[in-house]
PDB file of C-alpha atoms in Angstrom:
ATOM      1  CA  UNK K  25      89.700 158.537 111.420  1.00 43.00           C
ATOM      2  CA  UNK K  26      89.817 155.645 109.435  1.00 56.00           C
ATOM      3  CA  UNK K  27      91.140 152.356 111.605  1.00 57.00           C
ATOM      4  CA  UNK K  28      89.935 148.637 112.199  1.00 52.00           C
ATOM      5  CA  UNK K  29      88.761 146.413 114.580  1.00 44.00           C
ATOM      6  CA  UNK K  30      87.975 142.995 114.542  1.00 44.00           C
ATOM      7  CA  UNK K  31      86.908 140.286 116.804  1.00 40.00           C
ATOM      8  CA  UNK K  32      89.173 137.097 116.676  1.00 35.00           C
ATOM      9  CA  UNK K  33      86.899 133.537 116.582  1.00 39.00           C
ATOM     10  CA  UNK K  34      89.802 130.530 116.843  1.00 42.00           C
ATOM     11  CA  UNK K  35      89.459 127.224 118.403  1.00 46.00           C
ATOM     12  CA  UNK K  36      91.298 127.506 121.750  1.00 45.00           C
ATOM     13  CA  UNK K  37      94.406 125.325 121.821  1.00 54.00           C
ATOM     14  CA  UNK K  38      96.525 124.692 124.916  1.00 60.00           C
ATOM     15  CA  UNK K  39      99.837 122.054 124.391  1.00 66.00           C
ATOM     16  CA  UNK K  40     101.199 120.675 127.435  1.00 77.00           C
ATOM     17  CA  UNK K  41     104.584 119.378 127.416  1.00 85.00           C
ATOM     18  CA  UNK K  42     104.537 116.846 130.254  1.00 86.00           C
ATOM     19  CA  UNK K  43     107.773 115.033 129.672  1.00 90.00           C
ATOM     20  CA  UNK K  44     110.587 113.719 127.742  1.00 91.00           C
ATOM     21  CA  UNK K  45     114.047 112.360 127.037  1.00 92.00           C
ATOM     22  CA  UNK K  46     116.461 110.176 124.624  1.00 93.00           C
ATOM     23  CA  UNK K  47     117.030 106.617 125.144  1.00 93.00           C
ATOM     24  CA  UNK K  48     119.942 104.634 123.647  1.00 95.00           C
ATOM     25  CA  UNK K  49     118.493 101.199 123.407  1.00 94.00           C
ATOM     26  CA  UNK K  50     120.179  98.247 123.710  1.00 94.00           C
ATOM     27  CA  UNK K  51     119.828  95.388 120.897  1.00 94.00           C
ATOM     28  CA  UNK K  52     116.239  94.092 120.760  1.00 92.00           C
ATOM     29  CA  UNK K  53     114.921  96.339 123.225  1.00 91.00           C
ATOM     30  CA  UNK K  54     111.168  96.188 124.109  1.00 89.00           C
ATOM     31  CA  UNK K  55     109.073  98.825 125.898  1.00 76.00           C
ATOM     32  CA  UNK K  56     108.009  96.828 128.889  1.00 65.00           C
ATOM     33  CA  UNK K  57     105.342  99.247 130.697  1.00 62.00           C
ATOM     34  CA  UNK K  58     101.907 100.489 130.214  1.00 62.00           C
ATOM     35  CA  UNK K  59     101.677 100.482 126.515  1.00 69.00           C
ATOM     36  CA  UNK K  60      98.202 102.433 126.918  1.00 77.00           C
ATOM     37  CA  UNK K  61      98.561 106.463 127.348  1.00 80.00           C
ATOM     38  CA  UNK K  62      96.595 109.096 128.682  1.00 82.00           C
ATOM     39  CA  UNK K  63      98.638 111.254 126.215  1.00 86.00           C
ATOM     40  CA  UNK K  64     100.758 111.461 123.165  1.00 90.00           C
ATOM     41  CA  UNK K  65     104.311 110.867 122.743  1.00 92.00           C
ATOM     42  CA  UNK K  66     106.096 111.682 119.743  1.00 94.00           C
ATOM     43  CA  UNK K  67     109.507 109.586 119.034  1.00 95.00           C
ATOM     44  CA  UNK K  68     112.445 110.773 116.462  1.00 97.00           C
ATOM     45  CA  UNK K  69     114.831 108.116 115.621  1.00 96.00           C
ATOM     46  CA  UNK K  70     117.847 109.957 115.455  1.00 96.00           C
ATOM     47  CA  UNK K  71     120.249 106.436 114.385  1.00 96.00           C
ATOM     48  CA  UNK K  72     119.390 103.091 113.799  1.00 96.00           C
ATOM     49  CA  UNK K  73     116.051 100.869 113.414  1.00 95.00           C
ATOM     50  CA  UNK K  74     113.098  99.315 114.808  1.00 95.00           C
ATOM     51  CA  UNK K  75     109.767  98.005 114.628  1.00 94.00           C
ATOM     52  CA  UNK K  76     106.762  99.672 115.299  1.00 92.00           C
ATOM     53  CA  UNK K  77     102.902  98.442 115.236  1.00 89.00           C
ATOM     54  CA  UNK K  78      99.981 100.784 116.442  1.00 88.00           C
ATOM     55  CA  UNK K  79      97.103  97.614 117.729  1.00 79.00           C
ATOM     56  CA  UNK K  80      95.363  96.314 114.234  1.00 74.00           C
ATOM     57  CA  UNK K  81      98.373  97.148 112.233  1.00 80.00           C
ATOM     58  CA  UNK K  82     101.189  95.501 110.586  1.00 83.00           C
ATOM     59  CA  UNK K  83     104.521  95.795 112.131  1.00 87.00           C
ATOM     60  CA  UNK K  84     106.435  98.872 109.891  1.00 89.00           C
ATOM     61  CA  UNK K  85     110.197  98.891 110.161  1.00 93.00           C
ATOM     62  CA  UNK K  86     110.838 102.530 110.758  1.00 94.00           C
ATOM     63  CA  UNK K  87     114.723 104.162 110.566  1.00 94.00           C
ATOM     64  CA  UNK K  88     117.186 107.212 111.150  1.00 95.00           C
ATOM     65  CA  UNK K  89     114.891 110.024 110.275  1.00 93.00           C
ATOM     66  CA  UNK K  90     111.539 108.757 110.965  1.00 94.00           C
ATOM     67  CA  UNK K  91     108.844 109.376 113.452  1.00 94.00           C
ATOM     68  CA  UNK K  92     106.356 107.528 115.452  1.00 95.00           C
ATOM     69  CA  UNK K  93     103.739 108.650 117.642  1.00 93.00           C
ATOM     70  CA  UNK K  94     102.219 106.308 120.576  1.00 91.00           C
ATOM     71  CA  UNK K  95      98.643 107.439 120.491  1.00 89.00           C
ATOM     72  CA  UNK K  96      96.543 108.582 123.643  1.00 85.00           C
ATOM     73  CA  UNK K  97      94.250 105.648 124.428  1.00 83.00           C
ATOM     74  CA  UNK K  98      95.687 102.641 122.059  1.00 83.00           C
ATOM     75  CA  UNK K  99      98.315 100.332 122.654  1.00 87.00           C
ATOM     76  CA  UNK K 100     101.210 100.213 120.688  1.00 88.00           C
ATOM     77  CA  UNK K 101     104.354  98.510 120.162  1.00 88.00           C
ATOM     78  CA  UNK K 102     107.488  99.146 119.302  1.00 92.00           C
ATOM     79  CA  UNK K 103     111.040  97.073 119.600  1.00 93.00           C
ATOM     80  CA  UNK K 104     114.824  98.128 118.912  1.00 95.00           C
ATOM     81  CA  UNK K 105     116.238  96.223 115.723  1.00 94.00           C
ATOM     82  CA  UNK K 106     119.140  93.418 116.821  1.00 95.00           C
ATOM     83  CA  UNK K 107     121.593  94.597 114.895  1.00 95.00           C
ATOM     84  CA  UNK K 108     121.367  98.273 114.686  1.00 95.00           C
ATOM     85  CA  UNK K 109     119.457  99.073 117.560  1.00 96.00           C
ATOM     86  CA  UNK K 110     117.602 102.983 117.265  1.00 96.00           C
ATOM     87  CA  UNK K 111     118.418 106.282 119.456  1.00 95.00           C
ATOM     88  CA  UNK K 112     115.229 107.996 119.793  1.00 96.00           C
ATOM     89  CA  UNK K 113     114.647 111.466 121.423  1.00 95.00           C
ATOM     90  CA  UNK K 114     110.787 111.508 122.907  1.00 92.00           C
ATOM     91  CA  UNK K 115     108.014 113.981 123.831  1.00 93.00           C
ATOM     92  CA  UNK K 116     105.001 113.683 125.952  1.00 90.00           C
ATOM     93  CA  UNK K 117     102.179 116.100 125.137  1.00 86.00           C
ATOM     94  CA  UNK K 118      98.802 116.502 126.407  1.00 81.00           C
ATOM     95  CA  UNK K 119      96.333 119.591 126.002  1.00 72.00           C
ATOM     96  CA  UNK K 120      93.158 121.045 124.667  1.00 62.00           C
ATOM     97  CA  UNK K 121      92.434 119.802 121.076  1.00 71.00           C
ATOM     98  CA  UNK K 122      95.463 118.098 120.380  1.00 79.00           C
ATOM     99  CA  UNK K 123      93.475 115.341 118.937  1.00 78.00           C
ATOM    100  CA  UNK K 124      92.221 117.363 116.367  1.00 78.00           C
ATOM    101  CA  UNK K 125      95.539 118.528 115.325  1.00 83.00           C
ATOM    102  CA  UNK K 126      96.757 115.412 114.760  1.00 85.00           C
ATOM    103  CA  UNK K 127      93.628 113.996 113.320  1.00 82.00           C
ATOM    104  CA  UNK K 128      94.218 116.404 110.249  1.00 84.00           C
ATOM    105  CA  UNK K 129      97.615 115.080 109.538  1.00 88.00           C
ATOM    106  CA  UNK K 130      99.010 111.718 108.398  1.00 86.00           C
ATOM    107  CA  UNK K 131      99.785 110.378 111.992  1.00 87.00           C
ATOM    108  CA  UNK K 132      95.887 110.058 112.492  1.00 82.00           C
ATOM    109  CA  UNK K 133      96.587 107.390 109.727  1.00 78.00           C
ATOM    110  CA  UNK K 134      99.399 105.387 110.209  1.00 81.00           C
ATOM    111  CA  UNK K 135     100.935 107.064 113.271  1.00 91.00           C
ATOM    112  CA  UNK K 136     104.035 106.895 111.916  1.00 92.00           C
ATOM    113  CA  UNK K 137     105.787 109.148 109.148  1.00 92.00           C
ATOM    114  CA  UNK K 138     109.102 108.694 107.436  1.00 90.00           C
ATOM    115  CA  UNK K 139     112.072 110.362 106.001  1.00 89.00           C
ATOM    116  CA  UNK K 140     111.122 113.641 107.379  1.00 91.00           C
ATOM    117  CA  UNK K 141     114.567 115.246 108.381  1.00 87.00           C
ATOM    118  CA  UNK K 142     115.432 118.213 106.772  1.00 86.00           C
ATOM    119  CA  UNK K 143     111.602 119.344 107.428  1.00 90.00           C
ATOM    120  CA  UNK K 144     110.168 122.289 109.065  1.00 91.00           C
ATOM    121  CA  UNK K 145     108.464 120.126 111.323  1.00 93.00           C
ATOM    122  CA  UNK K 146     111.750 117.684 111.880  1.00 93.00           C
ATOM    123  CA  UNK K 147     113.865 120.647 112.550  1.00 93.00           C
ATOM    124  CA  UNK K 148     111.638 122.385 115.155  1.00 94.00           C
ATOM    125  CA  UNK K 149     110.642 119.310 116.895  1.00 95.00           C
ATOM    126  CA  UNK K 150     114.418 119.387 117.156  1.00 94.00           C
ATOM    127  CA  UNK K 151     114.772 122.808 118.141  1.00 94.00           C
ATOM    128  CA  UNK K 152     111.928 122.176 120.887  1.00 93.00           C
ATOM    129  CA  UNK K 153     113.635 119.112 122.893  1.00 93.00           C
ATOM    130  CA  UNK K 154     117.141 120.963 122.628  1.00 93.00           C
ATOM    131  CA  UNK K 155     115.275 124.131 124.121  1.00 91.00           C
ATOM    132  CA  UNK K 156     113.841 121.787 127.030  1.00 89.00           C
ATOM    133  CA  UNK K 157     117.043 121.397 128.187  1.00 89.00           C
ATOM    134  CA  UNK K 158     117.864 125.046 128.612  1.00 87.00           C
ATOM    135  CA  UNK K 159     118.045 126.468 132.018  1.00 83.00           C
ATOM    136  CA  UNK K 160     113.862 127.644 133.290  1.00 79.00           C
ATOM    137  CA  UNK K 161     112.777 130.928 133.164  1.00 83.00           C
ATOM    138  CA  UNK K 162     110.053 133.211 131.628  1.00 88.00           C
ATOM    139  CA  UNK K 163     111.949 133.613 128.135  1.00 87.00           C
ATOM    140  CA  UNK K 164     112.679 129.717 127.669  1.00 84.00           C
ATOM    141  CA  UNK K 165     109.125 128.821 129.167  1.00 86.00           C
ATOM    142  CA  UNK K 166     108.172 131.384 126.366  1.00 88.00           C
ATOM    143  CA  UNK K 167     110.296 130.061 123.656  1.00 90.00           C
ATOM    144  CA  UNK K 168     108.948 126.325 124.374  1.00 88.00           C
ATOM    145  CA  UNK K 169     105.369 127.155 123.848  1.00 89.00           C
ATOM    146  CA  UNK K 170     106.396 129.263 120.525  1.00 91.00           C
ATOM    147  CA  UNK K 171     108.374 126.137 119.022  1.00 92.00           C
ATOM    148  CA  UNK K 172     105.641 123.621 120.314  1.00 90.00           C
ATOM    149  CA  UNK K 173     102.915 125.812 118.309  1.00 89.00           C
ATOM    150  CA  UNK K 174     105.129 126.260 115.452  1.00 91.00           C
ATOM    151  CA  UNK K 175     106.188 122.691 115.634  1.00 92.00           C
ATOM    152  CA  UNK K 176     102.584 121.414 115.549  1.00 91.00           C
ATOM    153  CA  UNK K 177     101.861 124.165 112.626  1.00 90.00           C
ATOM    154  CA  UNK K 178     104.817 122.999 110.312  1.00 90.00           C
ATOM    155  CA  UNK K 179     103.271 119.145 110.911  1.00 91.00           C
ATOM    156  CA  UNK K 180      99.482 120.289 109.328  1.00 88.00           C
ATOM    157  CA  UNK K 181     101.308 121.819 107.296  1.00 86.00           C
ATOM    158  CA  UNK K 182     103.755 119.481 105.632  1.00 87.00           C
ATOM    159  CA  UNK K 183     101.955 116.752 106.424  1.00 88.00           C
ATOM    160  CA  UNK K 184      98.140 117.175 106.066  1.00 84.00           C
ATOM    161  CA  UNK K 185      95.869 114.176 106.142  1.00 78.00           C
ATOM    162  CA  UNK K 186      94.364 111.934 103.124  1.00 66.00           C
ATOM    163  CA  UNK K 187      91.378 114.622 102.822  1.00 57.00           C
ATOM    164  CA  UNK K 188      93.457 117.575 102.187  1.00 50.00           C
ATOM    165  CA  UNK K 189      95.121 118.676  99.874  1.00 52.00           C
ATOM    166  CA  UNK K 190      92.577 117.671  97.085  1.00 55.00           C
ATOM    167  CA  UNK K 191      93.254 115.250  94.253  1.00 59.00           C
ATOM    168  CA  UNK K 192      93.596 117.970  91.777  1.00 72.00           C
ATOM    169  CA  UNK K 193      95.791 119.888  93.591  1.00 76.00           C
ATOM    170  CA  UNK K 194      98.365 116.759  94.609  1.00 83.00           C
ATOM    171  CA  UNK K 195      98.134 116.335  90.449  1.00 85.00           C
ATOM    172  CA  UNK K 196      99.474 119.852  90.186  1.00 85.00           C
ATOM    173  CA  UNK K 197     102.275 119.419  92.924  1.00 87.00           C
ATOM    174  CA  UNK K 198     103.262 116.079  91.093  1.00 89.00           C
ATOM    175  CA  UNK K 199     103.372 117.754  87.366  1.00 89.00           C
ATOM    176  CA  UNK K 200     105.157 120.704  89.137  1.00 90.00           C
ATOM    177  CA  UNK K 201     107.845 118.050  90.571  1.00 91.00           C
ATOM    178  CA  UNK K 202     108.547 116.485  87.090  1.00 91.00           C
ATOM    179  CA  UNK K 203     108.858 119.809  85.760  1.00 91.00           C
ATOM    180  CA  UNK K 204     111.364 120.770  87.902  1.00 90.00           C
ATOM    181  CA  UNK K 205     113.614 117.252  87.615  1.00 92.00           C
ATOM    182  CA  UNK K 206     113.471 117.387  83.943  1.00 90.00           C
ATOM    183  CA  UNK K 207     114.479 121.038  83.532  1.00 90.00           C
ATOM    184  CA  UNK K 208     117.266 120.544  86.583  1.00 91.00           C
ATOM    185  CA  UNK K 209     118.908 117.444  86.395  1.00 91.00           C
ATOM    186  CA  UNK K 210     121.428 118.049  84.127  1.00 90.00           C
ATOM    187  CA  UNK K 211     122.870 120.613  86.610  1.00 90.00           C
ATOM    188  CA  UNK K 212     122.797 118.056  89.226  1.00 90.00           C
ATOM    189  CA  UNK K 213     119.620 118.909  91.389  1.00 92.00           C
ATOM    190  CA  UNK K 214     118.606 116.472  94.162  1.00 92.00           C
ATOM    191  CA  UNK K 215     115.856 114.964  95.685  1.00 92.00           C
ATOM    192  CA  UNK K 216     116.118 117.855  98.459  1.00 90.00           C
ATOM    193  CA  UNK K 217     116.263 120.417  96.002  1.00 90.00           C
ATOM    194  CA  UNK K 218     112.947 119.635  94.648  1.00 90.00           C
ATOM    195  CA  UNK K 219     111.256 119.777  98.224  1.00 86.00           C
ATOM    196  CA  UNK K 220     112.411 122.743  98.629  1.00 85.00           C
ATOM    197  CA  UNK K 221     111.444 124.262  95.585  1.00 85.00           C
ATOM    198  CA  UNK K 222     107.768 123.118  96.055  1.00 83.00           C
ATOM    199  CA  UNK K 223     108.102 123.995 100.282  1.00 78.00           C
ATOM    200  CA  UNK K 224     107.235 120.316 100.855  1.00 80.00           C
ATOM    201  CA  UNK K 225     108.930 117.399 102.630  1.00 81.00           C
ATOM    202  CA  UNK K 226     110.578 114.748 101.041  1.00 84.00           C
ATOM    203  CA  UNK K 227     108.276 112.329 102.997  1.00 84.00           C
ATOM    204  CA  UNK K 228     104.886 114.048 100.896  1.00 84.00           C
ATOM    205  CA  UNK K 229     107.459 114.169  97.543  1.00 89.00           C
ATOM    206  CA  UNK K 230     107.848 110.384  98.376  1.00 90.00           C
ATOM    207  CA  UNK K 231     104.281 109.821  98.424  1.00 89.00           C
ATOM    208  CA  UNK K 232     103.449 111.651  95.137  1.00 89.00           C
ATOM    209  CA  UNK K 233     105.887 110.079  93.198  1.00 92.00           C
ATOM    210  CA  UNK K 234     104.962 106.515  94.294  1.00 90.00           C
ATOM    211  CA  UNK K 235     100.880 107.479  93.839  1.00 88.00           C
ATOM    212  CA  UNK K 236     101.660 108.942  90.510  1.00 90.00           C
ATOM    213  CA  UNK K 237     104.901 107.685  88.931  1.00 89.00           C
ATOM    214  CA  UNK K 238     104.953 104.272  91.013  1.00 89.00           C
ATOM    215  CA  UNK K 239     108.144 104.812  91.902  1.00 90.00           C
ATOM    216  CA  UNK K 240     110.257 107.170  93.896  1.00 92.00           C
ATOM    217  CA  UNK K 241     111.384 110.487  93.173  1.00 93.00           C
ATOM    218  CA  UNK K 242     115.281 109.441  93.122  1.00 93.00           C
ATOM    219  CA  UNK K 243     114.334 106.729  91.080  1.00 94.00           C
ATOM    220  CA  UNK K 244     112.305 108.741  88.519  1.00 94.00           C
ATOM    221  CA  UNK K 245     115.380 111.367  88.600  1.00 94.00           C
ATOM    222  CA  UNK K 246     117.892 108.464  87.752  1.00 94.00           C
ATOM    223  CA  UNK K 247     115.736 107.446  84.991  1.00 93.00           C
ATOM    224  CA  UNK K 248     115.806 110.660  83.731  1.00 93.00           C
ATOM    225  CA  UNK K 249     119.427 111.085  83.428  1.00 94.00           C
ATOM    226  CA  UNK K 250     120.424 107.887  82.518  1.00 94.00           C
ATOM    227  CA  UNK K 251     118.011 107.507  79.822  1.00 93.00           C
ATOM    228  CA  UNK K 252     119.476 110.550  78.357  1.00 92.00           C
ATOM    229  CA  UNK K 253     123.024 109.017  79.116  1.00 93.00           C
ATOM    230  CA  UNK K 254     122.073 106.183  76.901  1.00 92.00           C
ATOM    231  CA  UNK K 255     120.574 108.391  74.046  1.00 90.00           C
ATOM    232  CA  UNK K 256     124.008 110.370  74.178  1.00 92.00           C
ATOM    233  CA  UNK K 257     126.369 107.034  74.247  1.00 92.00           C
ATOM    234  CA  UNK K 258     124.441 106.349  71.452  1.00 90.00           C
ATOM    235  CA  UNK K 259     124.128 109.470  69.153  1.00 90.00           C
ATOM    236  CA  UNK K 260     127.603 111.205  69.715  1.00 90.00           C
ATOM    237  CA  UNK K 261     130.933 110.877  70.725  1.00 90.00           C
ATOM    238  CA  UNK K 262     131.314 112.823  73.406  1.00 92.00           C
ATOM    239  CA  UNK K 263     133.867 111.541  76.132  1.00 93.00           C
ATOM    240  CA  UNK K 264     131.977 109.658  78.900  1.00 93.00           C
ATOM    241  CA  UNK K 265     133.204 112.653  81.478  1.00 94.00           C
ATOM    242  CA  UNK K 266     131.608 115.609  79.305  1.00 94.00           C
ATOM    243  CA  UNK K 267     128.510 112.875  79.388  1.00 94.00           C
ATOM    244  CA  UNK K 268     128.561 111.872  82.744  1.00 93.00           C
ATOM    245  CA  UNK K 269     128.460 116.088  83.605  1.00 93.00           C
ATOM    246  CA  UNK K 270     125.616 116.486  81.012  1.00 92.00           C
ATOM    247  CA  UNK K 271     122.939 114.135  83.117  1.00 93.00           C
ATOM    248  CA  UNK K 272     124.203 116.408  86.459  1.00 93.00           C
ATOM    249  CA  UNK K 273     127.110 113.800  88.069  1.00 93.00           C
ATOM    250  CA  UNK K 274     130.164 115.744  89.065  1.00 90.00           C
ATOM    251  CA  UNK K 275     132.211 112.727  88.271  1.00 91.00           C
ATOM    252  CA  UNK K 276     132.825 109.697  86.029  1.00 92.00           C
ATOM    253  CA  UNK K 277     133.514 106.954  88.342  1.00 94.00           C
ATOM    254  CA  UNK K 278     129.670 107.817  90.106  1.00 93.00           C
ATOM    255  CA  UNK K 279     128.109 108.302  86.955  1.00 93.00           C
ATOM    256  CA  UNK K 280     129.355 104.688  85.630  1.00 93.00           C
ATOM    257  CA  UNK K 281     128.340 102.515  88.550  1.00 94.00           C
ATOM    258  CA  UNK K 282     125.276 104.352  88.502  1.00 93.00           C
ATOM    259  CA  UNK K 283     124.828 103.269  84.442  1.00 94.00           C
ATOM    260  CA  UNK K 284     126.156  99.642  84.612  1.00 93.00           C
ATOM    261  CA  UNK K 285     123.079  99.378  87.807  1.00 93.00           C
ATOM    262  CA  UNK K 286     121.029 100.704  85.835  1.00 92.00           C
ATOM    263  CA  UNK K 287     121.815  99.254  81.983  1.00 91.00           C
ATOM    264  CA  UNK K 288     123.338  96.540  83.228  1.00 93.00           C
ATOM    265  CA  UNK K 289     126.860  97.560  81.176  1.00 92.00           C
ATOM    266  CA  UNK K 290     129.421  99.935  81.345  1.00 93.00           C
ATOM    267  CA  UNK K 291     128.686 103.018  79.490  1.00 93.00           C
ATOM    268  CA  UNK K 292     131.867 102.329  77.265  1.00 92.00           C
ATOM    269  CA  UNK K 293     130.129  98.132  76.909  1.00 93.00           C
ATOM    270  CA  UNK K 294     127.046 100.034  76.534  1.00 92.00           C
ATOM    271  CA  UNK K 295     128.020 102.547  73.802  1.00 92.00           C
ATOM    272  CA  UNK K 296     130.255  99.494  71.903  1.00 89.00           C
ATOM    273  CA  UNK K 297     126.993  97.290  71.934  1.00 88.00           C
ATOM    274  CA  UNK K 298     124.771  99.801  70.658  1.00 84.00           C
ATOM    275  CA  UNK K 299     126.371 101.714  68.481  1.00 73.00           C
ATOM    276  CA  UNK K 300     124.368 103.221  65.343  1.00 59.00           C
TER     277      UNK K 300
END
């Protein structure tokens, strides 16, 4: 009878939810008790702004869609903008190599990480605190641990530290990227689309663009577009609609303050000025 068995060697992992909740916070709020934990607490600012320092680093200003993690064993600190004061959900967690999770992702580095909604890891973080409010029993205590595991997995996995990937393969992703915004943008792709076509956040696209391209993706998909505007204002006389829908804007009015932002005219000034 053929079959197979095999023994299973992992690292054992236990996560520990201990607490959370969602605070509203008033204008210049500060967090006024122990600001040294025994565990980790992972914040999503769900509106508005703040400041946020981890001891030895700069103050970052962190928005809607980031995430901040207090560390076990440092202090940290962290204060509600003035004027738009954040909503943060939170979530305590303690357990059996935890720190080695985290020490393999980007939060080991700068305990902070931002623009990640729309992520795997954003959504079930998400999908974990809403699930901690369900009513106990076996199948929700169940369903926690499964979204805390896959929660942790999506974060190693979207957002691995410095040391991995490797520097050839971040080159690949990046070409990959610019292959994709130069053979979608004139059917109107976004920055989302291209994470999702390489299964990456936009937070990591962020950080390959501005390593590679020094500058953001959006920024080198505007470029892209309106330098082929300009070409086109130049070189034809197509109506600035059928041009505006050529570089992937689904109307004229976006697609000319767009060009007059970024060529500093009108595209009809533009066109008149440089005419061949």
């Amino acid at each position: 009878m053929n079959g197979e068995y095999r023994t299973l060697a992992t690292d054992s992992i236990e996560a520990d939810i201990l607490f959370y909740g969602l605070e509203r916070c008033r204008p210049g709020h500060v967090f006024r008790g122990n600001n040294i934990r025994s565990n980790y607490v992972l914040h999503f600012i769900l509106q508005g702004q703040g400041e946020f320092a981890v001891a030895n680093q700069h103050l970052t200003t962190l928005h809607a869609g980031d995430i901040f993690l207090l560390p076990k064993g440092k202090p940290a600190f962290y204060q509600a903008d003035q004027s738009e004061p954040w909503t943060y959900f939170w979530i305590g967690f303690n357990g059996l190599n935890i720190d080695t999770i985290l020490e393999k992702t980007k939060l080991a580095q700068r305990y902070f990480l931002k623009d990640v909604q729309g992520s795997r890891f954003a959504n079930t973080l998400t999908q974990l605190y809403q699930a901690l409010h369900n009513e106990y029993g076996l199948a929700n205590d169940l369903h926690i641990k499964a979204l805390t595991f896959e929660m942790f997995f999506n974060l190693l996995n979207e957002f691995p530290g410095s040391k991995s990937p490797s520097h050839n393969q971040t080159e690949l992703q990046f070409q990959a990227a610019v292959n994709y915004l130069k053979a979608n943008y004139q059917a109107g792709c976004t920055v989302t689309d291209l994470a999702h076509y390489l299964a990456l956040s936009r937070s990591y696209v962020y950080d390959l663009f501005k390593r590679y391209a020094n500058s953001s993706p959006q920024q080198f998909l505007t470029r892209q577009r309106m330098e082929d505007a300009k070409q086109q204002l130049i070189t034809t006389a197509l109506p600035i609609k059928e041009i505006a829908s050529g570089v992937g804007y689904s109307d004229t009015y976006t697609f000319s303050k767009a060009f007059k932002r970024y060529a500093g005219a009108s595209p009809n000034a533009y066109r008149q000025q440089n005419r061949l």
